[in-house]
JSON list of C-alpha atoms in Angstrom, two decimals:
[
{"chain": "A", "resi": 1285, "resn": "SER", "atom": "CA", "xyz": [-3.60, -13.17, 6.18]},
{"chain": "A", "resi": 1286, "resn": "GLN", "atom": "CA", "xyz": [-0.41, -11.17, 6.12]},
{"chain": "A", "resi": 1287, "resn": "GLN", "atom": "CA", "xyz": [2.18, -12.58, 3.75]},
{"chain": "A", "resi": 1288, "resn": "GLY", "atom": "CA", "xyz": [5.10, -10.25, 4.37]},
{"chain": "A", "resi": 1289, "resn": "GLU", "atom": "CA", "xyz": [6.40, -9.28, 7.78]},
{"chain": "A", "resi": 1290, "resn": "GLU", "atom": "CA", "xyz": [8.98, -6.52, 8.18]},
{"chain": "A", "resi": 1291, "resn": "ASP", "atom": "CA", "xyz": [11.71, -6.50, 10.75]},
{"chain": "A", "resi": 1292, "resn": "PRO", "atom": "CA", "xyz": [12.47, -4.43, 12.73]},
{"chain": "A", "resi": 1293, "resn": "GLN", "atom": "CA", "xyz": [9.17, -2.70, 13.39]},
{"chain": "A", "resi": 1294, "resn": "ALA", "atom": "CA", "xyz": [11.04, 0.52, 14.16]},
{"chain": "A", "resi": 1295, "resn": "LEU", "atom": "CA", "xyz": [14.57, 1.71, 13.43]},
{"chain": "A", "resi": 1296, "resn": "SER", "atom": "CA", "xyz": [16.33, 4.90, 14.51]},
{"chain": "A", "resi": 1297, "resn": "ILE", "atom": "CA", "xyz": [19.68, 5.88, 13.04]},
{"chain": "A", "resi": 1298, "resn": "GLN", "atom": "CA", "xyz": [21.86, 8.93, 12.53]},
{"chain": "A", "resi": 1299, "resn": "GLU", "atom": "CA", "xyz": [22.11, 10.72, 9.22]},
{"chain": "A", "resi": 1300, "resn": "GLY", "atom": "CA", "xyz": [24.85, 9.19, 7.08]},
{"chain": "A", "resi": 1301, "resn": "GLU", "atom": "CA", "xyz": [24.41, 5.69, 8.47]},
{"chain": "A", "resi": 1302, "resn": "ASN", "atom": "CA", "xyz": [22.99, 2.80, 6.48]},
{"chain": "A", "resi": 1303, "resn": "ALA", "atom": "CA", "xyz": [19.52, 1.46, 7.23]},
{"chain": "A", "resi": 1304, "resn": "THR", "atom": "CA", "xyz": [18.61, -2.17, 6.66]},
{"chain": "A", "resi": 1305, "resn": "MET", "atom": "CA", "xyz": [15.05, -3.45, 6.77]},
{"chain": "A", "resi": 1306, "resn": "ASN", "atom": "CA", "xyz": [14.02, -7.06, 6.32]},
{"chain": "A", "resi": 1307, "resn": "CYS", "atom": "CA", "xyz": [10.90, -8.72, 5.01]},
{"chain": "A", "resi": 1308, "resn": "SER", "atom": "CA", "xyz": [9.99, -12.36, 5.49]},
{"chain": "A", "resi": 1309, "resn": "TYR", "atom": "CA", "xyz": [7.14, -14.15, 3.78]},
{"chain": "A", "resi": 1310, "resn": "LYS", "atom": "CA", "xyz": [5.50, -17.53, 4.05]},
{"chain": "A", "resi": 1311, "resn": "THR", "atom": "CA", "xyz": [4.60, -18.87, 0.61]},
{"chain": "A", "resi": 1312, "resn": "SER", "atom": "CA", "xyz": [6.39, -18.77, -2.72]},
{"chain": "A", "resi": 1313, "resn": "ILE", "atom": "CA", "xyz": [6.15, -15.54, -4.69]},
{"chain": "A", "resi": 1314, "resn": "ASN", "atom": "CA", "xyz": [6.54, -14.30, -8.22]},
{"chain": "A", "resi": 1315, "resn": "ASN", "atom": "CA", "xyz": [7.84, -10.91, -7.20]},
{"chain": "A", "resi": 1316, "resn": "LEU", "atom": "CA", "xyz": [8.24, -8.59, -4.24]},
{"chain": "A", "resi": 1317, "resn": "GLN", "atom": "CA", "xyz": [7.84, -4.83, -4.10]},
{"chain": "A", "resi": 1318, "resn": "TRP", "atom": "CA", "xyz": [8.99, -2.21, -1.61]},
{"chain": "A", "resi": 1319, "resn": "TYR", "atom": "CA", "xyz": [7.00, 0.94, -0.90]},
{"chain": "A", "resi": 1320, "resn": "ARG", "atom": "CA", "xyz": [7.61, 4.01, 1.20]},
{"chain": "A", "resi": 1321, "resn": "GLN", "atom": "CA", "xyz": [5.00, 6.00, 3.16]},
{"chain": "A", "resi": 1322, "resn": "ASN", "atom": "CA", "xyz": [5.58, 9.40, 4.65]},
{"chain": "A", "resi": 1323, "resn": "SER", "atom": "CA", "xyz": [3.52, 10.05, 7.75]},
{"chain": "A", "resi": 1324, "resn": "GLY", "atom": "CA", "xyz": [-0.14, 10.60, 6.90]},
{"chain": "A", "resi": 1325, "resn": "ARG", "atom": "CA", "xyz": [0.39, 10.18, 3.16]},
{"chain": "A", "resi": 1326, "resn": "GLY", "atom": "CA", "xyz": [-0.12, 7.55, 0.50]},
{"chain": "A", "resi": 1327, "resn": "LEU", "atom": "CA", "xyz": [2.42, 4.89, -0.40]},
{"chain": "A", "resi": 1328, "resn": "VAL", "atom": "CA", "xyz": [5.02, 5.41, -3.09]},
{"chain": "A", "resi": 1329, "resn": "HIS", "atom": "CA", "xyz": [6.55, 2.55, -5.04]},
{"chain": "A", "resi": 1330, "resn": "LEU", "atom": "CA", "xyz": [10.32, 2.18, -4.64]},
{"chain": "A", "resi": 1331, "resn": "ILE", "atom": "CA", "xyz": [11.42, -0.98, -6.37]},
{"chain": "A", "resi": 1332, "resn": "LEU", "atom": "CA", "xyz": [10.25, -4.38, -7.63]},
{"chain": "A", "resi": 1333, "resn": "ILE", "atom": "CA", "xyz": [12.37, -7.51, -7.57]},
{"chain": "A", "resi": 1334, "resn": "ARG", "atom": "CA", "xyz": [11.34, -10.67, -9.38]},
{"chain": "A", "resi": 1335, "resn": "SER", "atom": "CA", "xyz": [11.72, -14.17, -7.96]},
{"chain": "A", "resi": 1336, "resn": "ASN", "atom": "CA", "xyz": [14.53, -14.97, -10.42]},
{"chain": "A", "resi": 1337, "resn": "GLU", "atom": "CA", "xyz": [16.54, -11.90, -9.35]},
{"chain": "A", "resi": 1338, "resn": "ARG", "atom": "CA", "xyz": [18.84, -11.82, -6.35]},
{"chain": "A", "resi": 1339, "resn": "GLU", "atom": "CA", "xyz": [19.74, -8.16, -6.12]},
{"chain": "A", "resi": 1340, "resn": "LYS", "atom": "CA", "xyz": [18.55, -4.86, -7.52]},
{"chain": "A", "resi": 1341, "resn": "HIS", "atom": "CA", "xyz": [19.75, -1.28, -7.16]},
{"chain": "A", "resi": 1342, "resn": "SER", "atom": "CA", "xyz": [18.05, 2.07, -7.50]},
{"chain": "A", "resi": 1343, "resn": "GLY", "atom": "CA", "xyz": [20.08, 5.10, -6.45]},
{"chain": "A", "resi": 1344, "resn": "ARG", "atom": "CA", "xyz": [20.85, 4.70, -2.74]},
{"chain": "A", "resi": 1345, "resn": "LEU", "atom": "CA", "xyz": [18.53, 1.70, -2.47]},
{"chain": "A", "resi": 1346, "resn": "ARG", "atom": "CA", "xyz": [19.66, -1.90, -2.66]},
{"chain": "A", "resi": 1347, "resn": "VAL", "atom": "CA", "xyz": [17.17, -4.74, -2.50]},
{"chain": "A", "resi": 1348, "resn": "THR", "atom": "CA", "xyz": [18.08, -8.39, -2.14]},
{"chain": "A", "resi": 1349, "resn": "LEU", "atom": "CA", "xyz": [15.87, -11.43, -2.40]},
{"chain": "A", "resi": 1350, "resn": "ASP", "atom": "CA", "xyz": [16.62, -14.89, -1.03]},
{"chain": "A", "resi": 1351, "resn": "THR", "atom": "CA", "xyz": [13.82, -17.20, -2.15]},
{"chain": "A", "resi": 1352, "resn": "SER", "atom": "CA", "xyz": [15.33, -20.16, -0.27]},
{"chain": "A", "resi": 1353, "resn": "LYS", "atom": "CA", "xyz": [14.94, -18.25, 2.99]},
{"chain": "A", "resi": 1354, "resn": "LYS", "atom": "CA", "xyz": [11.78, -16.51, 1.84]},
{"chain": "A", "resi": 1355, "resn": "SER", "atom": "CA", "xyz": [13.20, -13.14, 2.76]},
{"chain": "A", "resi": 1356, "resn": "SER", "atom": "CA", "xyz": [14.12, -9.80, 1.27]},
{"chain": "A", "resi": 1357, "resn": "SER", "atom": "CA", "xyz": [16.08, -6.85, 2.55]},
{"chain": "A", "resi": 1358, "resn": "LEU", "atom": "CA", "xyz": [16.02, -3.16, 1.71]},
{"chain": "A", "resi": 1359, "resn": "LEU", "atom": "CA", "xyz": [19.24, -1.25, 2.32]},
{"chain": "A", "resi": 1360, "resn": "ILE", "atom": "CA", "xyz": [19.30, 2.54, 2.25]},
{"chain": "A", "resi": 1361, "resn": "THR", "atom": "CA", "xyz": [22.86, 3.79, 2.12]},
{"chain": "A", "resi": 1362, "resn": "ALA", "atom": "CA", "xyz": [24.08, 7.14, 3.43]},
{"chain": "A", "resi": 1363, "resn": "SER", "atom": "CA", "xyz": [20.69, 7.90, 4.95]},
{"chain": "A", "resi": 1364, "resn": "ARG", "atom": "CA", "xyz": [19.26, 11.39, 5.10]},
{"chain": "A", "resi": 1365, "resn": "ALA", "atom": "CA", "xyz": [16.69, 12.97, 7.41]},
{"chain": "A", "resi": 1366, "resn": "ALA", "atom": "CA", "xyz": [14.32, 13.00, 4.41]},
{"chain": "A", "resi": 1367, "resn": "ASP", "atom": "CA", "xyz": [14.41, 9.18, 4.37]},
{"chain": "A", "resi": 1368, "resn": "THR", "atom": "CA", "xyz": [12.35, 9.21, 7.57]},
{"chain": "A", "resi": 1369, "resn": "ALA", "atom": "CA", "xyz": [9.22, 7.24, 6.68]},
{"chain": "A", "resi": 1370, "resn": "SER", "atom": "CA", "xyz": [7.60, 3.82, 6.96]},
{"chain": "A", "resi": 1371, "resn": "TYR", "atom": "CA", "xyz": [8.75, 1.16, 4.53]},
{"chain": "A", "resi": 1372, "resn": "PHE", "atom": "CA", "xyz": [6.56, -1.73, 3.43]},
{"chain": "A", "resi": 1373, "resn": "CYS", "atom": "CA", "xyz": [7.19, -4.87, 1.47]},
{"chain": "A", "resi": 1374, "resn": "ALA", "atom": "CA", "xyz": [4.42, -6.28, -0.66]},
{"chain": "A", "resi": 1375, "resn": "THR", "atom": "CA", "xyz": [4.22, -9.79, -2.05]},
{"chain": "A", "resi": 1376, "resn": "ASP", "atom": "CA", "xyz": [1.89, -11.31, -4.59]},
{"chain": "A", "resi": 1377, "resn": "ASP", "atom": "CA", "xyz": [-0.79, -13.90, -3.98]},
{"chain": "A", "resi": 1378, "resn": "ASN", "atom": "CA", "xyz": [-0.71, -17.40, -5.42]},
{"chain": "A", "resi": 1379, "resn": "ALA", "atom": "CA", "xyz": [-2.46, -16.25, -8.59]},
{"chain": "A", "resi": 1380, "resn": "GLY", "atom": "CA", "xyz": [0.05, -13.44, -9.03]},
{"chain": "A", "resi": 1381, "resn": "ASN", "atom": "CA", "xyz": [-2.64, -10.78, -9.18]},
{"chain": "A", "resi": 1382, "resn": "MET", "atom": "CA", "xyz": [-2.97, -9.07, -5.84]},
{"chain": "A", "resi": 1383, "resn": "LEU", "atom": "CA", "xyz": [-0.47, -7.57, -3.43]},
{"chain": "A", "resi": 1384, "resn": "THR", "atom": "CA", "xyz": [-0.32, -8.28, 0.28]},
{"chain": "A", "resi": 1385, "resn": "PHE", "atom": "CA", "xyz": [1.45, -5.64, 2.35]},
{"chain": "A", "resi": 1386, "resn": "GLY", "atom": "CA", "xyz": [3.44, -6.27, 5.49]},
{"chain": "A", "resi": 1387, "resn": "GLY", "atom": "CA", "xyz": [3.17, -4.27, 8.71]},
{"chain": "A", "resi": 1388, "resn": "GLY", "atom": "CA", "xyz": [6.05, -1.96, 7.78]},
{"chain": "A", "resi": 1389, "resn": "THR", "atom": "CA", "xyz": [9.25, -0.68, 9.35]},
{"chain": "A", "resi": 1390, "resn": "ARG", "atom": "CA", "xyz": [9.17, 2.84, 10.76]},
{"chain": "A", "resi": 1391, "resn": "LEU", "atom": "CA", "xyz": [12.52, 4.45, 10.01]},
{"chain": "A", "resi": 1392, "resn": "MET", "atom": "CA", "xyz": [13.66, 7.60, 11.75]},
{"chain": "A", "resi": 1393, "resn": "VAL", "atom": "CA", "xyz": [16.84, 9.28, 10.53]},
{"chain": "A", "resi": 1394, "resn": "LYS", "atom": "CA", "xyz": [18.12, 11.86, 12.98]},
{"chain": "A", "resi": 1395, "resn": "PRO", "atom": "CA", "xyz": [19.96, 14.86, 11.57]},
{"chain": "B", "resi": 858, "resn": "SER", "atom": "CA", "xyz": [0.56, 12.14, -16.42]},
{"chain": "B", "resi": 859, "resn": "GLN", "atom": "CA", "xyz": [-1.73, 10.19, -14.16]},
{"chain": "B", "resi": 860, "resn": "THR", "atom": "CA", "xyz": [-3.01, 11.56, -10.88]},
{"chain": "B", "resi": 861, "resn": "ILE", "atom": "CA", "xyz": [-5.24, 10.11, -8.20]},
{"chain": "B", "resi": 862, "resn": "HIS", "atom": "CA", "xyz": [-7.42, 12.16, -5.90]},
{"chain": "B", "resi": 863, "resn": "GLN", "atom": "CA", "xyz": [-9.20, 11.31, -2.69]},
{"chain": "B", "resi": 864, "resn": "TRP", "atom": "CA", "xyz": [-11.60, 13.33, -0.63]},
{"chain": "B", "resi": 865, "resn": "PRO", "atom": "CA", "xyz": [-12.23, 14.32, 1.95]},
{"chain": "B", "resi": 866, "resn": "ALA", "atom": "CA", "xyz": [-8.74, 14.37, 3.47]},
{"chain": "B", "resi": 867, "resn": "THR", "atom": "CA", "xyz": [-10.09, 14.01, 6.99]},
{"chain": "B", "resi": 868, "resn": "LEU", "atom": "CA", "xyz": [-13.47, 13.09, 8.35]},
{"chain": "B", "resi": 869, "resn": "VAL", "atom": "CA", "xyz": [-14.95, 12.79, 11.84]},
{"chain": "B", "resi": 870, "resn": "GLN", "atom": "CA", "xyz": [-18.25, 10.94, 11.96]},
{"chain": "B", "resi": 871, "resn": "PRO", "atom": "CA", "xyz": [-20.50, 9.67, 14.78]},
{"chain": "B", "resi": 872, "resn": "VAL", "atom": "CA", "xyz": [-21.19, 5.98, 15.19]},
{"chain": "B", "resi": 873, "resn": "GLY", "atom": "CA", "xyz": [-24.18, 4.92, 13.10]},
{"chain": "B", "resi": 874, "resn": "SER", "atom": "CA", "xyz": [-23.82, 7.67, 10.53]},
{"chain": "B", "resi": 875, "resn": "PRO", "atom": "CA", "xyz": [-23.35, 6.97, 6.80]},
{"chain": "B", "resi": 876, "resn": "LEU", "atom": "CA", "xyz": [-20.07, 7.24, 4.94]},
{"chain": "B", "resi": 877, "resn": "SER", "atom": "CA", "xyz": [-19.06, 8.12, 1.42]},
{"chain": "B", "resi": 878, "resn": "LEU", "atom": "CA", "xyz": [-15.41, 8.41, 0.38]},
{"chain": "B", "resi": 879, "resn": "GLU", "atom": "CA", "xyz": [-14.53, 9.23, -3.19]},
{"chain": "B", "resi": 880, "resn": "CYS", "atom": "CA", "xyz": [-11.53, 8.42, -5.31]},
{"chain": "B", "resi": 881, "resn": "THR", "atom": "CA", "xyz": [-10.93, 9.58, -8.88]},
{"chain": "B", "resi": 882, "resn": "VAL", "atom": "CA", "xyz": [-8.12, 8.90, -11.28]},
{"chain": "B", "resi": 883, "resn": "GLU", "atom": "CA", "xyz": [-7.05, 11.16, -14.13]},
{"chain": "B", "resi": 884, "resn": "GLY", "atom": "CA", "xyz": [-4.86, 10.55, -17.14]},
{"chain": "B", "resi": 885, "resn": "THR", "atom": "CA", "xyz": [-5.54, 6.86, -17.70]},
{"chain": "B", "resi": 886, "resn": "SER", "atom": "CA", "xyz": [-8.33, 4.62, -18.92]},
{"chain": "B", "resi": 887, "resn": "ASN", "atom": "CA", "xyz": [-9.73, 1.39, -17.50]},
{"chain": "B", "resi": 888, "resn": "PRO", "atom": "CA", "xyz": [-7.53, 1.37, -14.41]},
{"chain": "B", "resi": 889, "resn": "ASN", "atom": "CA", "xyz": [-7.75, -1.32, -11.78]},
{"chain": "B", "resi": 890, "resn": "LEU", "atom": "CA", "xyz": [-8.85, 0.36, -8.58]},
{"chain": "B", "resi": 891, "resn": "TYR", "atom": "CA", "xyz": [-8.31, -0.62, -4.96]},
{"chain": "B", "resi": 892, "resn": "TRP", "atom": "CA", "xyz": [-9.51, 0.45, -1.52]},
{"chain": "B", "resi": 893, "resn": "TYR", "atom": "CA", "xyz": [-7.22, -0.27, 1.44]},
{"chain": "B", "resi": 894, "resn": "ARG", "atom": "CA", "xyz": [-7.59, 0.46, 5.14]},
{"chain": "B", "resi": 895, "resn": "GLN", "atom": "CA", "xyz": [-4.63, 1.10, 7.39]},
{"chain": "B", "resi": 896, "resn": "ALA", "atom": "CA", "xyz": [-4.94, 0.99, 11.17]},
{"chain": "B", "resi": 897, "resn": "ALA", "atom": "CA", "xyz": [-2.59, 3.25, 13.14]},
{"chain": "B", "resi": 898, "resn": "GLY", "atom": "CA", "xyz": [0.99, 2.04, 12.84]},
{"chain": "B", "resi": 899, "resn": "ARG", "atom": "CA", "xyz": [-0.02, -1.01, 10.87]},
{"chain": "B", "resi": 900, "resn": "GLY", "atom": "CA", "xyz": [0.08, -2.39, 7.36]},
{"chain": "B", "resi": 901, "resn": "LEU", "atom": "CA", "xyz": [-2.55, -2.17, 4.65]},
{"chain": "B", "resi": 902, "resn": "GLN", "atom": "CA", "xyz": [-5.64, -4.32, 4.49]},
{"chain": "B", "resi": 903, "resn": "LEU", "atom": "CA", "xyz": [-7.19, -4.71, 1.05]},
{"chain": "B", "resi": 904, "resn": "LEU", "atom": "CA", "xyz": [-10.93, -4.05, 1.26]},
{"chain": "B", "resi": 905, "resn": "PHE", "atom": "CA", "xyz": [-12.15, -3.97, -2.35]},
{"chain": "B", "resi": 906, "resn": "TYR", "atom": "CA", "xyz": [-10.83, -3.96, -5.86]},
{"chain": "B", "resi": 907, "resn": "SER", "atom": "CA", "xyz": [-12.41, -3.31, -9.23]},
{"chain": "B", "resi": 908, "resn": "VAL", "atom": "CA", "xyz": [-11.36, -4.24, -12.75]},
{"chain": "B", "resi": 909, "resn": "GLY", "atom": "CA", "xyz": [-14.09, -2.26, -14.49]},
{"chain": "B", "resi": 910, "resn": "ILE", "atom": "CA", "xyz": [-17.30, -0.26, -14.18]},
{"chain": "B", "resi": 911, "resn": "GLY", "atom": "CA", "xyz": [-19.75, -2.01, -11.90]},
{"chain": "B", "resi": 912, "resn": "GLN", "atom": "CA", "xyz": [-17.29, -4.83, -11.12]},
{"chain": "B", "resi": 913, "resn": "ILE", "atom": "CA", "xyz": [-16.43, -4.99, -7.44]},
{"chain": "B", "resi": 914, "resn": "SER", "atom": "CA", "xyz": [-14.61, -7.73, -5.56]},
{"chain": "B", "resi": 915, "resn": "SER", "atom": "CA", "xyz": [-14.69, -7.77, -1.77]},
{"chain": "B", "resi": 916, "resn": "GLU", "atom": "CA", "xyz": [-11.75, -9.12, 0.13]},
{"chain": "B", "resi": 917, "resn": "VAL", "atom": "CA", "xyz": [-13.03, -8.78, 3.67]},
{"chain": "B", "resi": 918, "resn": "PRO", "atom": "CA", "xyz": [-16.63, -9.11, 4.91]},
{"chain": "B", "resi": 919, "resn": "GLN", "atom": "CA", "xyz": [-17.68, -6.00, 6.81]},
{"chain": "B", "resi": 920, "resn": "ASN", "atom": "CA", "xyz": [-20.22, -3.22, 6.87]},
{"chain": "B", "resi": 921, "resn": "LEU", "atom": "CA", "xyz": [-18.48, -1.33, 4.05]},
{"chain": "B", "resi": 922, "resn": "SER", "atom": "CA", "xyz": [-19.36, -1.44, 0.37]},
{"chain": "B", "resi": 923, "resn": "ALA", "atom": "CA", "xyz": [-17.77, -0.10, -2.80]},
{"chain": "B", "resi": 924, "resn": "SER", "atom": "CA", "xyz": [-19.08, 1.06, -6.12]},
{"chain": "B", "resi": 925, "resn": "ARG", "atom": "CA", "xyz": [-17.59, 2.09, -9.43]},
{"chain": "B", "resi": 926, "resn": "PRO", "atom": "CA", "xyz": [-20.17, 4.17, -11.27]},
{"chain": "B", "resi": 927, "resn": "GLN", "atom": "CA", "xyz": [-17.67, 5.52, -13.81]},
{"chain": "B", "resi": 928, "resn": "ASP", "atom": "CA", "xyz": [-14.43, 4.22, -15.27]},
{"chain": "B", "resi": 929, "resn": "ARG", "atom": "CA", "xyz": [-12.21, 6.41, -13.12]},
{"chain": "B", "resi": 930, "resn": "GLN", "atom": "CA", "xyz": [-14.36, 6.82, -10.04]},
{"chain": "B", "resi": 931, "resn": "PHE", "atom": "CA", "xyz": [-14.33, 4.51, -7.02]},
{"chain": "B", "resi": 932, "resn": "ILE", "atom": "CA", "xyz": [-16.54, 5.10, -4.01]},
{"chain": "B", "resi": 933, "resn": "LEU", "atom": "CA", "xyz": [-16.37, 3.55, -0.55]},
{"chain": "B", "resi": 934, "resn": "SER", "atom": "CA", "xyz": [-19.58, 3.63, 1.46]},
{"chain": "B", "resi": 935, "resn": "SER", "atom": "CA", "xyz": [-21.21, 2.54, 4.64]},
{"chain": "B", "resi": 936, "resn": "LYS", "atom": "CA", "xyz": [-24.81, 2.82, 5.80]},
{"chain": "B", "resi": 937, "resn": "LYS", "atom": "CA", "xyz": [-23.90, 2.80, 9.51]},
{"chain": "B", "resi": 938, "resn": "LEU", "atom": "CA", "xyz": [-20.37, 3.39, 10.74]},
{"chain": "B", "resi": 939, "resn": "LEU", "atom": "CA", "xyz": [-18.86, 1.41, 13.61]},
{"chain": "B", "resi": 940, "resn": "LEU", "atom": "CA", "xyz": [-16.08, 2.52, 15.95]},
{"chain": "B", "resi": 941, "resn": "SER", "atom": "CA", "xyz": [-13.87, -0.12, 14.35]},
{"chain": "B", "resi": 942, "resn": "ASP", "atom": "CA", "xyz": [-14.20, 1.61, 10.98]},
{"chain": "B", "resi": 943, "resn": "SER", "atom": "CA", "xyz": [-11.80, 4.31, 12.12]},
{"chain": "B", "resi": 944, "resn": "GLY", "atom": "CA", "xyz": [-8.57, 4.32, 10.17]},
{"chain": "B", "resi": 945, "resn": "PHE", "atom": "CA", "xyz": [-6.68, 5.67, 7.21]},
{"chain": "B", "resi": 946, "resn": "TYR", "atom": "CA", "xyz": [-8.33, 4.79, 3.90]},
{"chain": "B", "resi": 947, "resn": "LEU", "atom": "CA", "xyz": [-6.20, 4.63, 0.82]},
{"chain": "B", "resi": 948, "resn": "CYS", "atom": "CA", "xyz": [-7.29, 4.36, -2.78]},
{"chain": "B", "resi": 949, "resn": "ALA", "atom": "CA", "xyz": [-4.87, 3.04, -5.38]},
{"chain": "B", "resi": 950, "resn": "TRP", "atom": "CA", "xyz": [-4.82, 2.22, -9.08]},
{"chain": "B", "resi": 951, "resn": "SER", "atom": "CA", "xyz": [-2.74, 0.02, -11.34]},
{"chain": "B", "resi": 952, "resn": "PRO", "atom": "CA", "xyz": [-2.72, -0.44, -15.12]},
{"chain": "B", "resi": 953, "resn": "ARG", "atom": "CA", "xyz": [-3.50, -4.16, -14.87]},
{"chain": "B", "resi": 954, "resn": "LEU", "atom": "CA", "xyz": [-4.59, -6.69, -12.31]},
{"chain": "B", "resi": 955, "resn": "ALA", "atom": "CA", "xyz": [-1.10, -8.05, -11.94]},
{"chain": "B", "resi": 956, "resn": "SER", "atom": "CA", "xyz": [1.27, -8.13, -9.00]},
{"chain": "B", "resi": 957, "resn": "THR", "atom": "CA", "xyz": [4.09, -7.00, -11.26]},
{"chain": "B", "resi": 958, "resn": "ASP", "atom": "CA", "xyz": [2.34, -3.68, -11.72]},
{"chain": "B", "resi": 959, "resn": "THR", "atom": "CA", "xyz": [3.15, -0.73, -9.52]},
{"chain": "B", "resi": 960, "resn": "GLN", "atom": "CA", "xyz": [0.21, 0.48, -7.50]},
{"chain": "B", "resi": 961, "resn": "TYR", "atom": "CA", "xyz": [-0.20, 4.25, -7.35]},
{"chain": "B", "resi": 962, "resn": "PHE", "atom": "CA", "xyz": [-1.73, 5.54, -4.17]},
{"chain": "B", "resi": 963, "resn": "GLY", "atom": "CA", "xyz": [-3.86, 8.55, -3.40]},
{"chain": "B", "resi": 964, "resn": "PRO", "atom": "CA", "xyz": [-3.18, 10.85, -0.45]},
{"chain": "B", "resi": 965, "resn": "GLY", "atom": "CA", "xyz": [-5.63, 9.00, 1.80]},
{"chain": "B", "resi": 966, "resn": "THR", "atom": "CA", "xyz": [-8.61, 9.89, 4.00]},
{"chain": "B", "resi": 967, "resn": "ARG", "atom": "CA", "xyz": [-8.25, 9.88, 7.78]},
{"chain": "B", "resi": 968, "resn": "LEU", "atom": "CA", "xyz": [-11.57, 8.68, 9.23]},
{"chain": "B", "resi": 969, "resn": "THR", "atom": "CA", "xyz": [-12.34, 8.97, 12.92]},
{"chain": "B", "resi": 970, "resn": "VAL", "atom": "CA", "xyz": [-15.57, 7.43, 14.18]},
{"chain": "B", "resi": 971, "resn": "LEU", "atom": "CA", "xyz": [-16.66, 8.70, 17.59]}
]
């Protein structure tokens, strides 16, 4: 069963705007990861946030985690056309071994 | 540095035909290996994972099978393809079987079953 669910399913913005994608999950987690996938390519890891962390930054990326609401958000600031891709959250299983990926958010950044 | 290869990149096969997709990893030893399937516009479904040579765990019952004949080689097979087997197949590796590890993905194989 799918643990993480991204929202929205699709997002279209203009270059320079910020893009926010959300991920909700059902059961408690040890950590949550975000990945990016360019069309027709493999996934690339962006960032990992642990259950005891609330916020993490990497360049133009900001990830937050609210374990009480069982949700995470990925913010891309000052978006660029090259940020156009699908973004997936991945959560761990109860044993903390395997990852379960959500359905993804398709982001389009218009130049 | 580590690299992961998949081939073929694209494949069109008739229903009922066999399938063999190959994945190889370079630059690391004893990786954990994964096969995922992605339907169009959807998330990833874990099909198989392997922690070592000859050790395969299946996550979803189906007409696909996996094998790991060598440490850095992972093969996805089918004896008879179904229409529902169409999709984008991704191989990935991680250093350990732990959700805190990053998974590194190959470029994928686009399979169309007609």
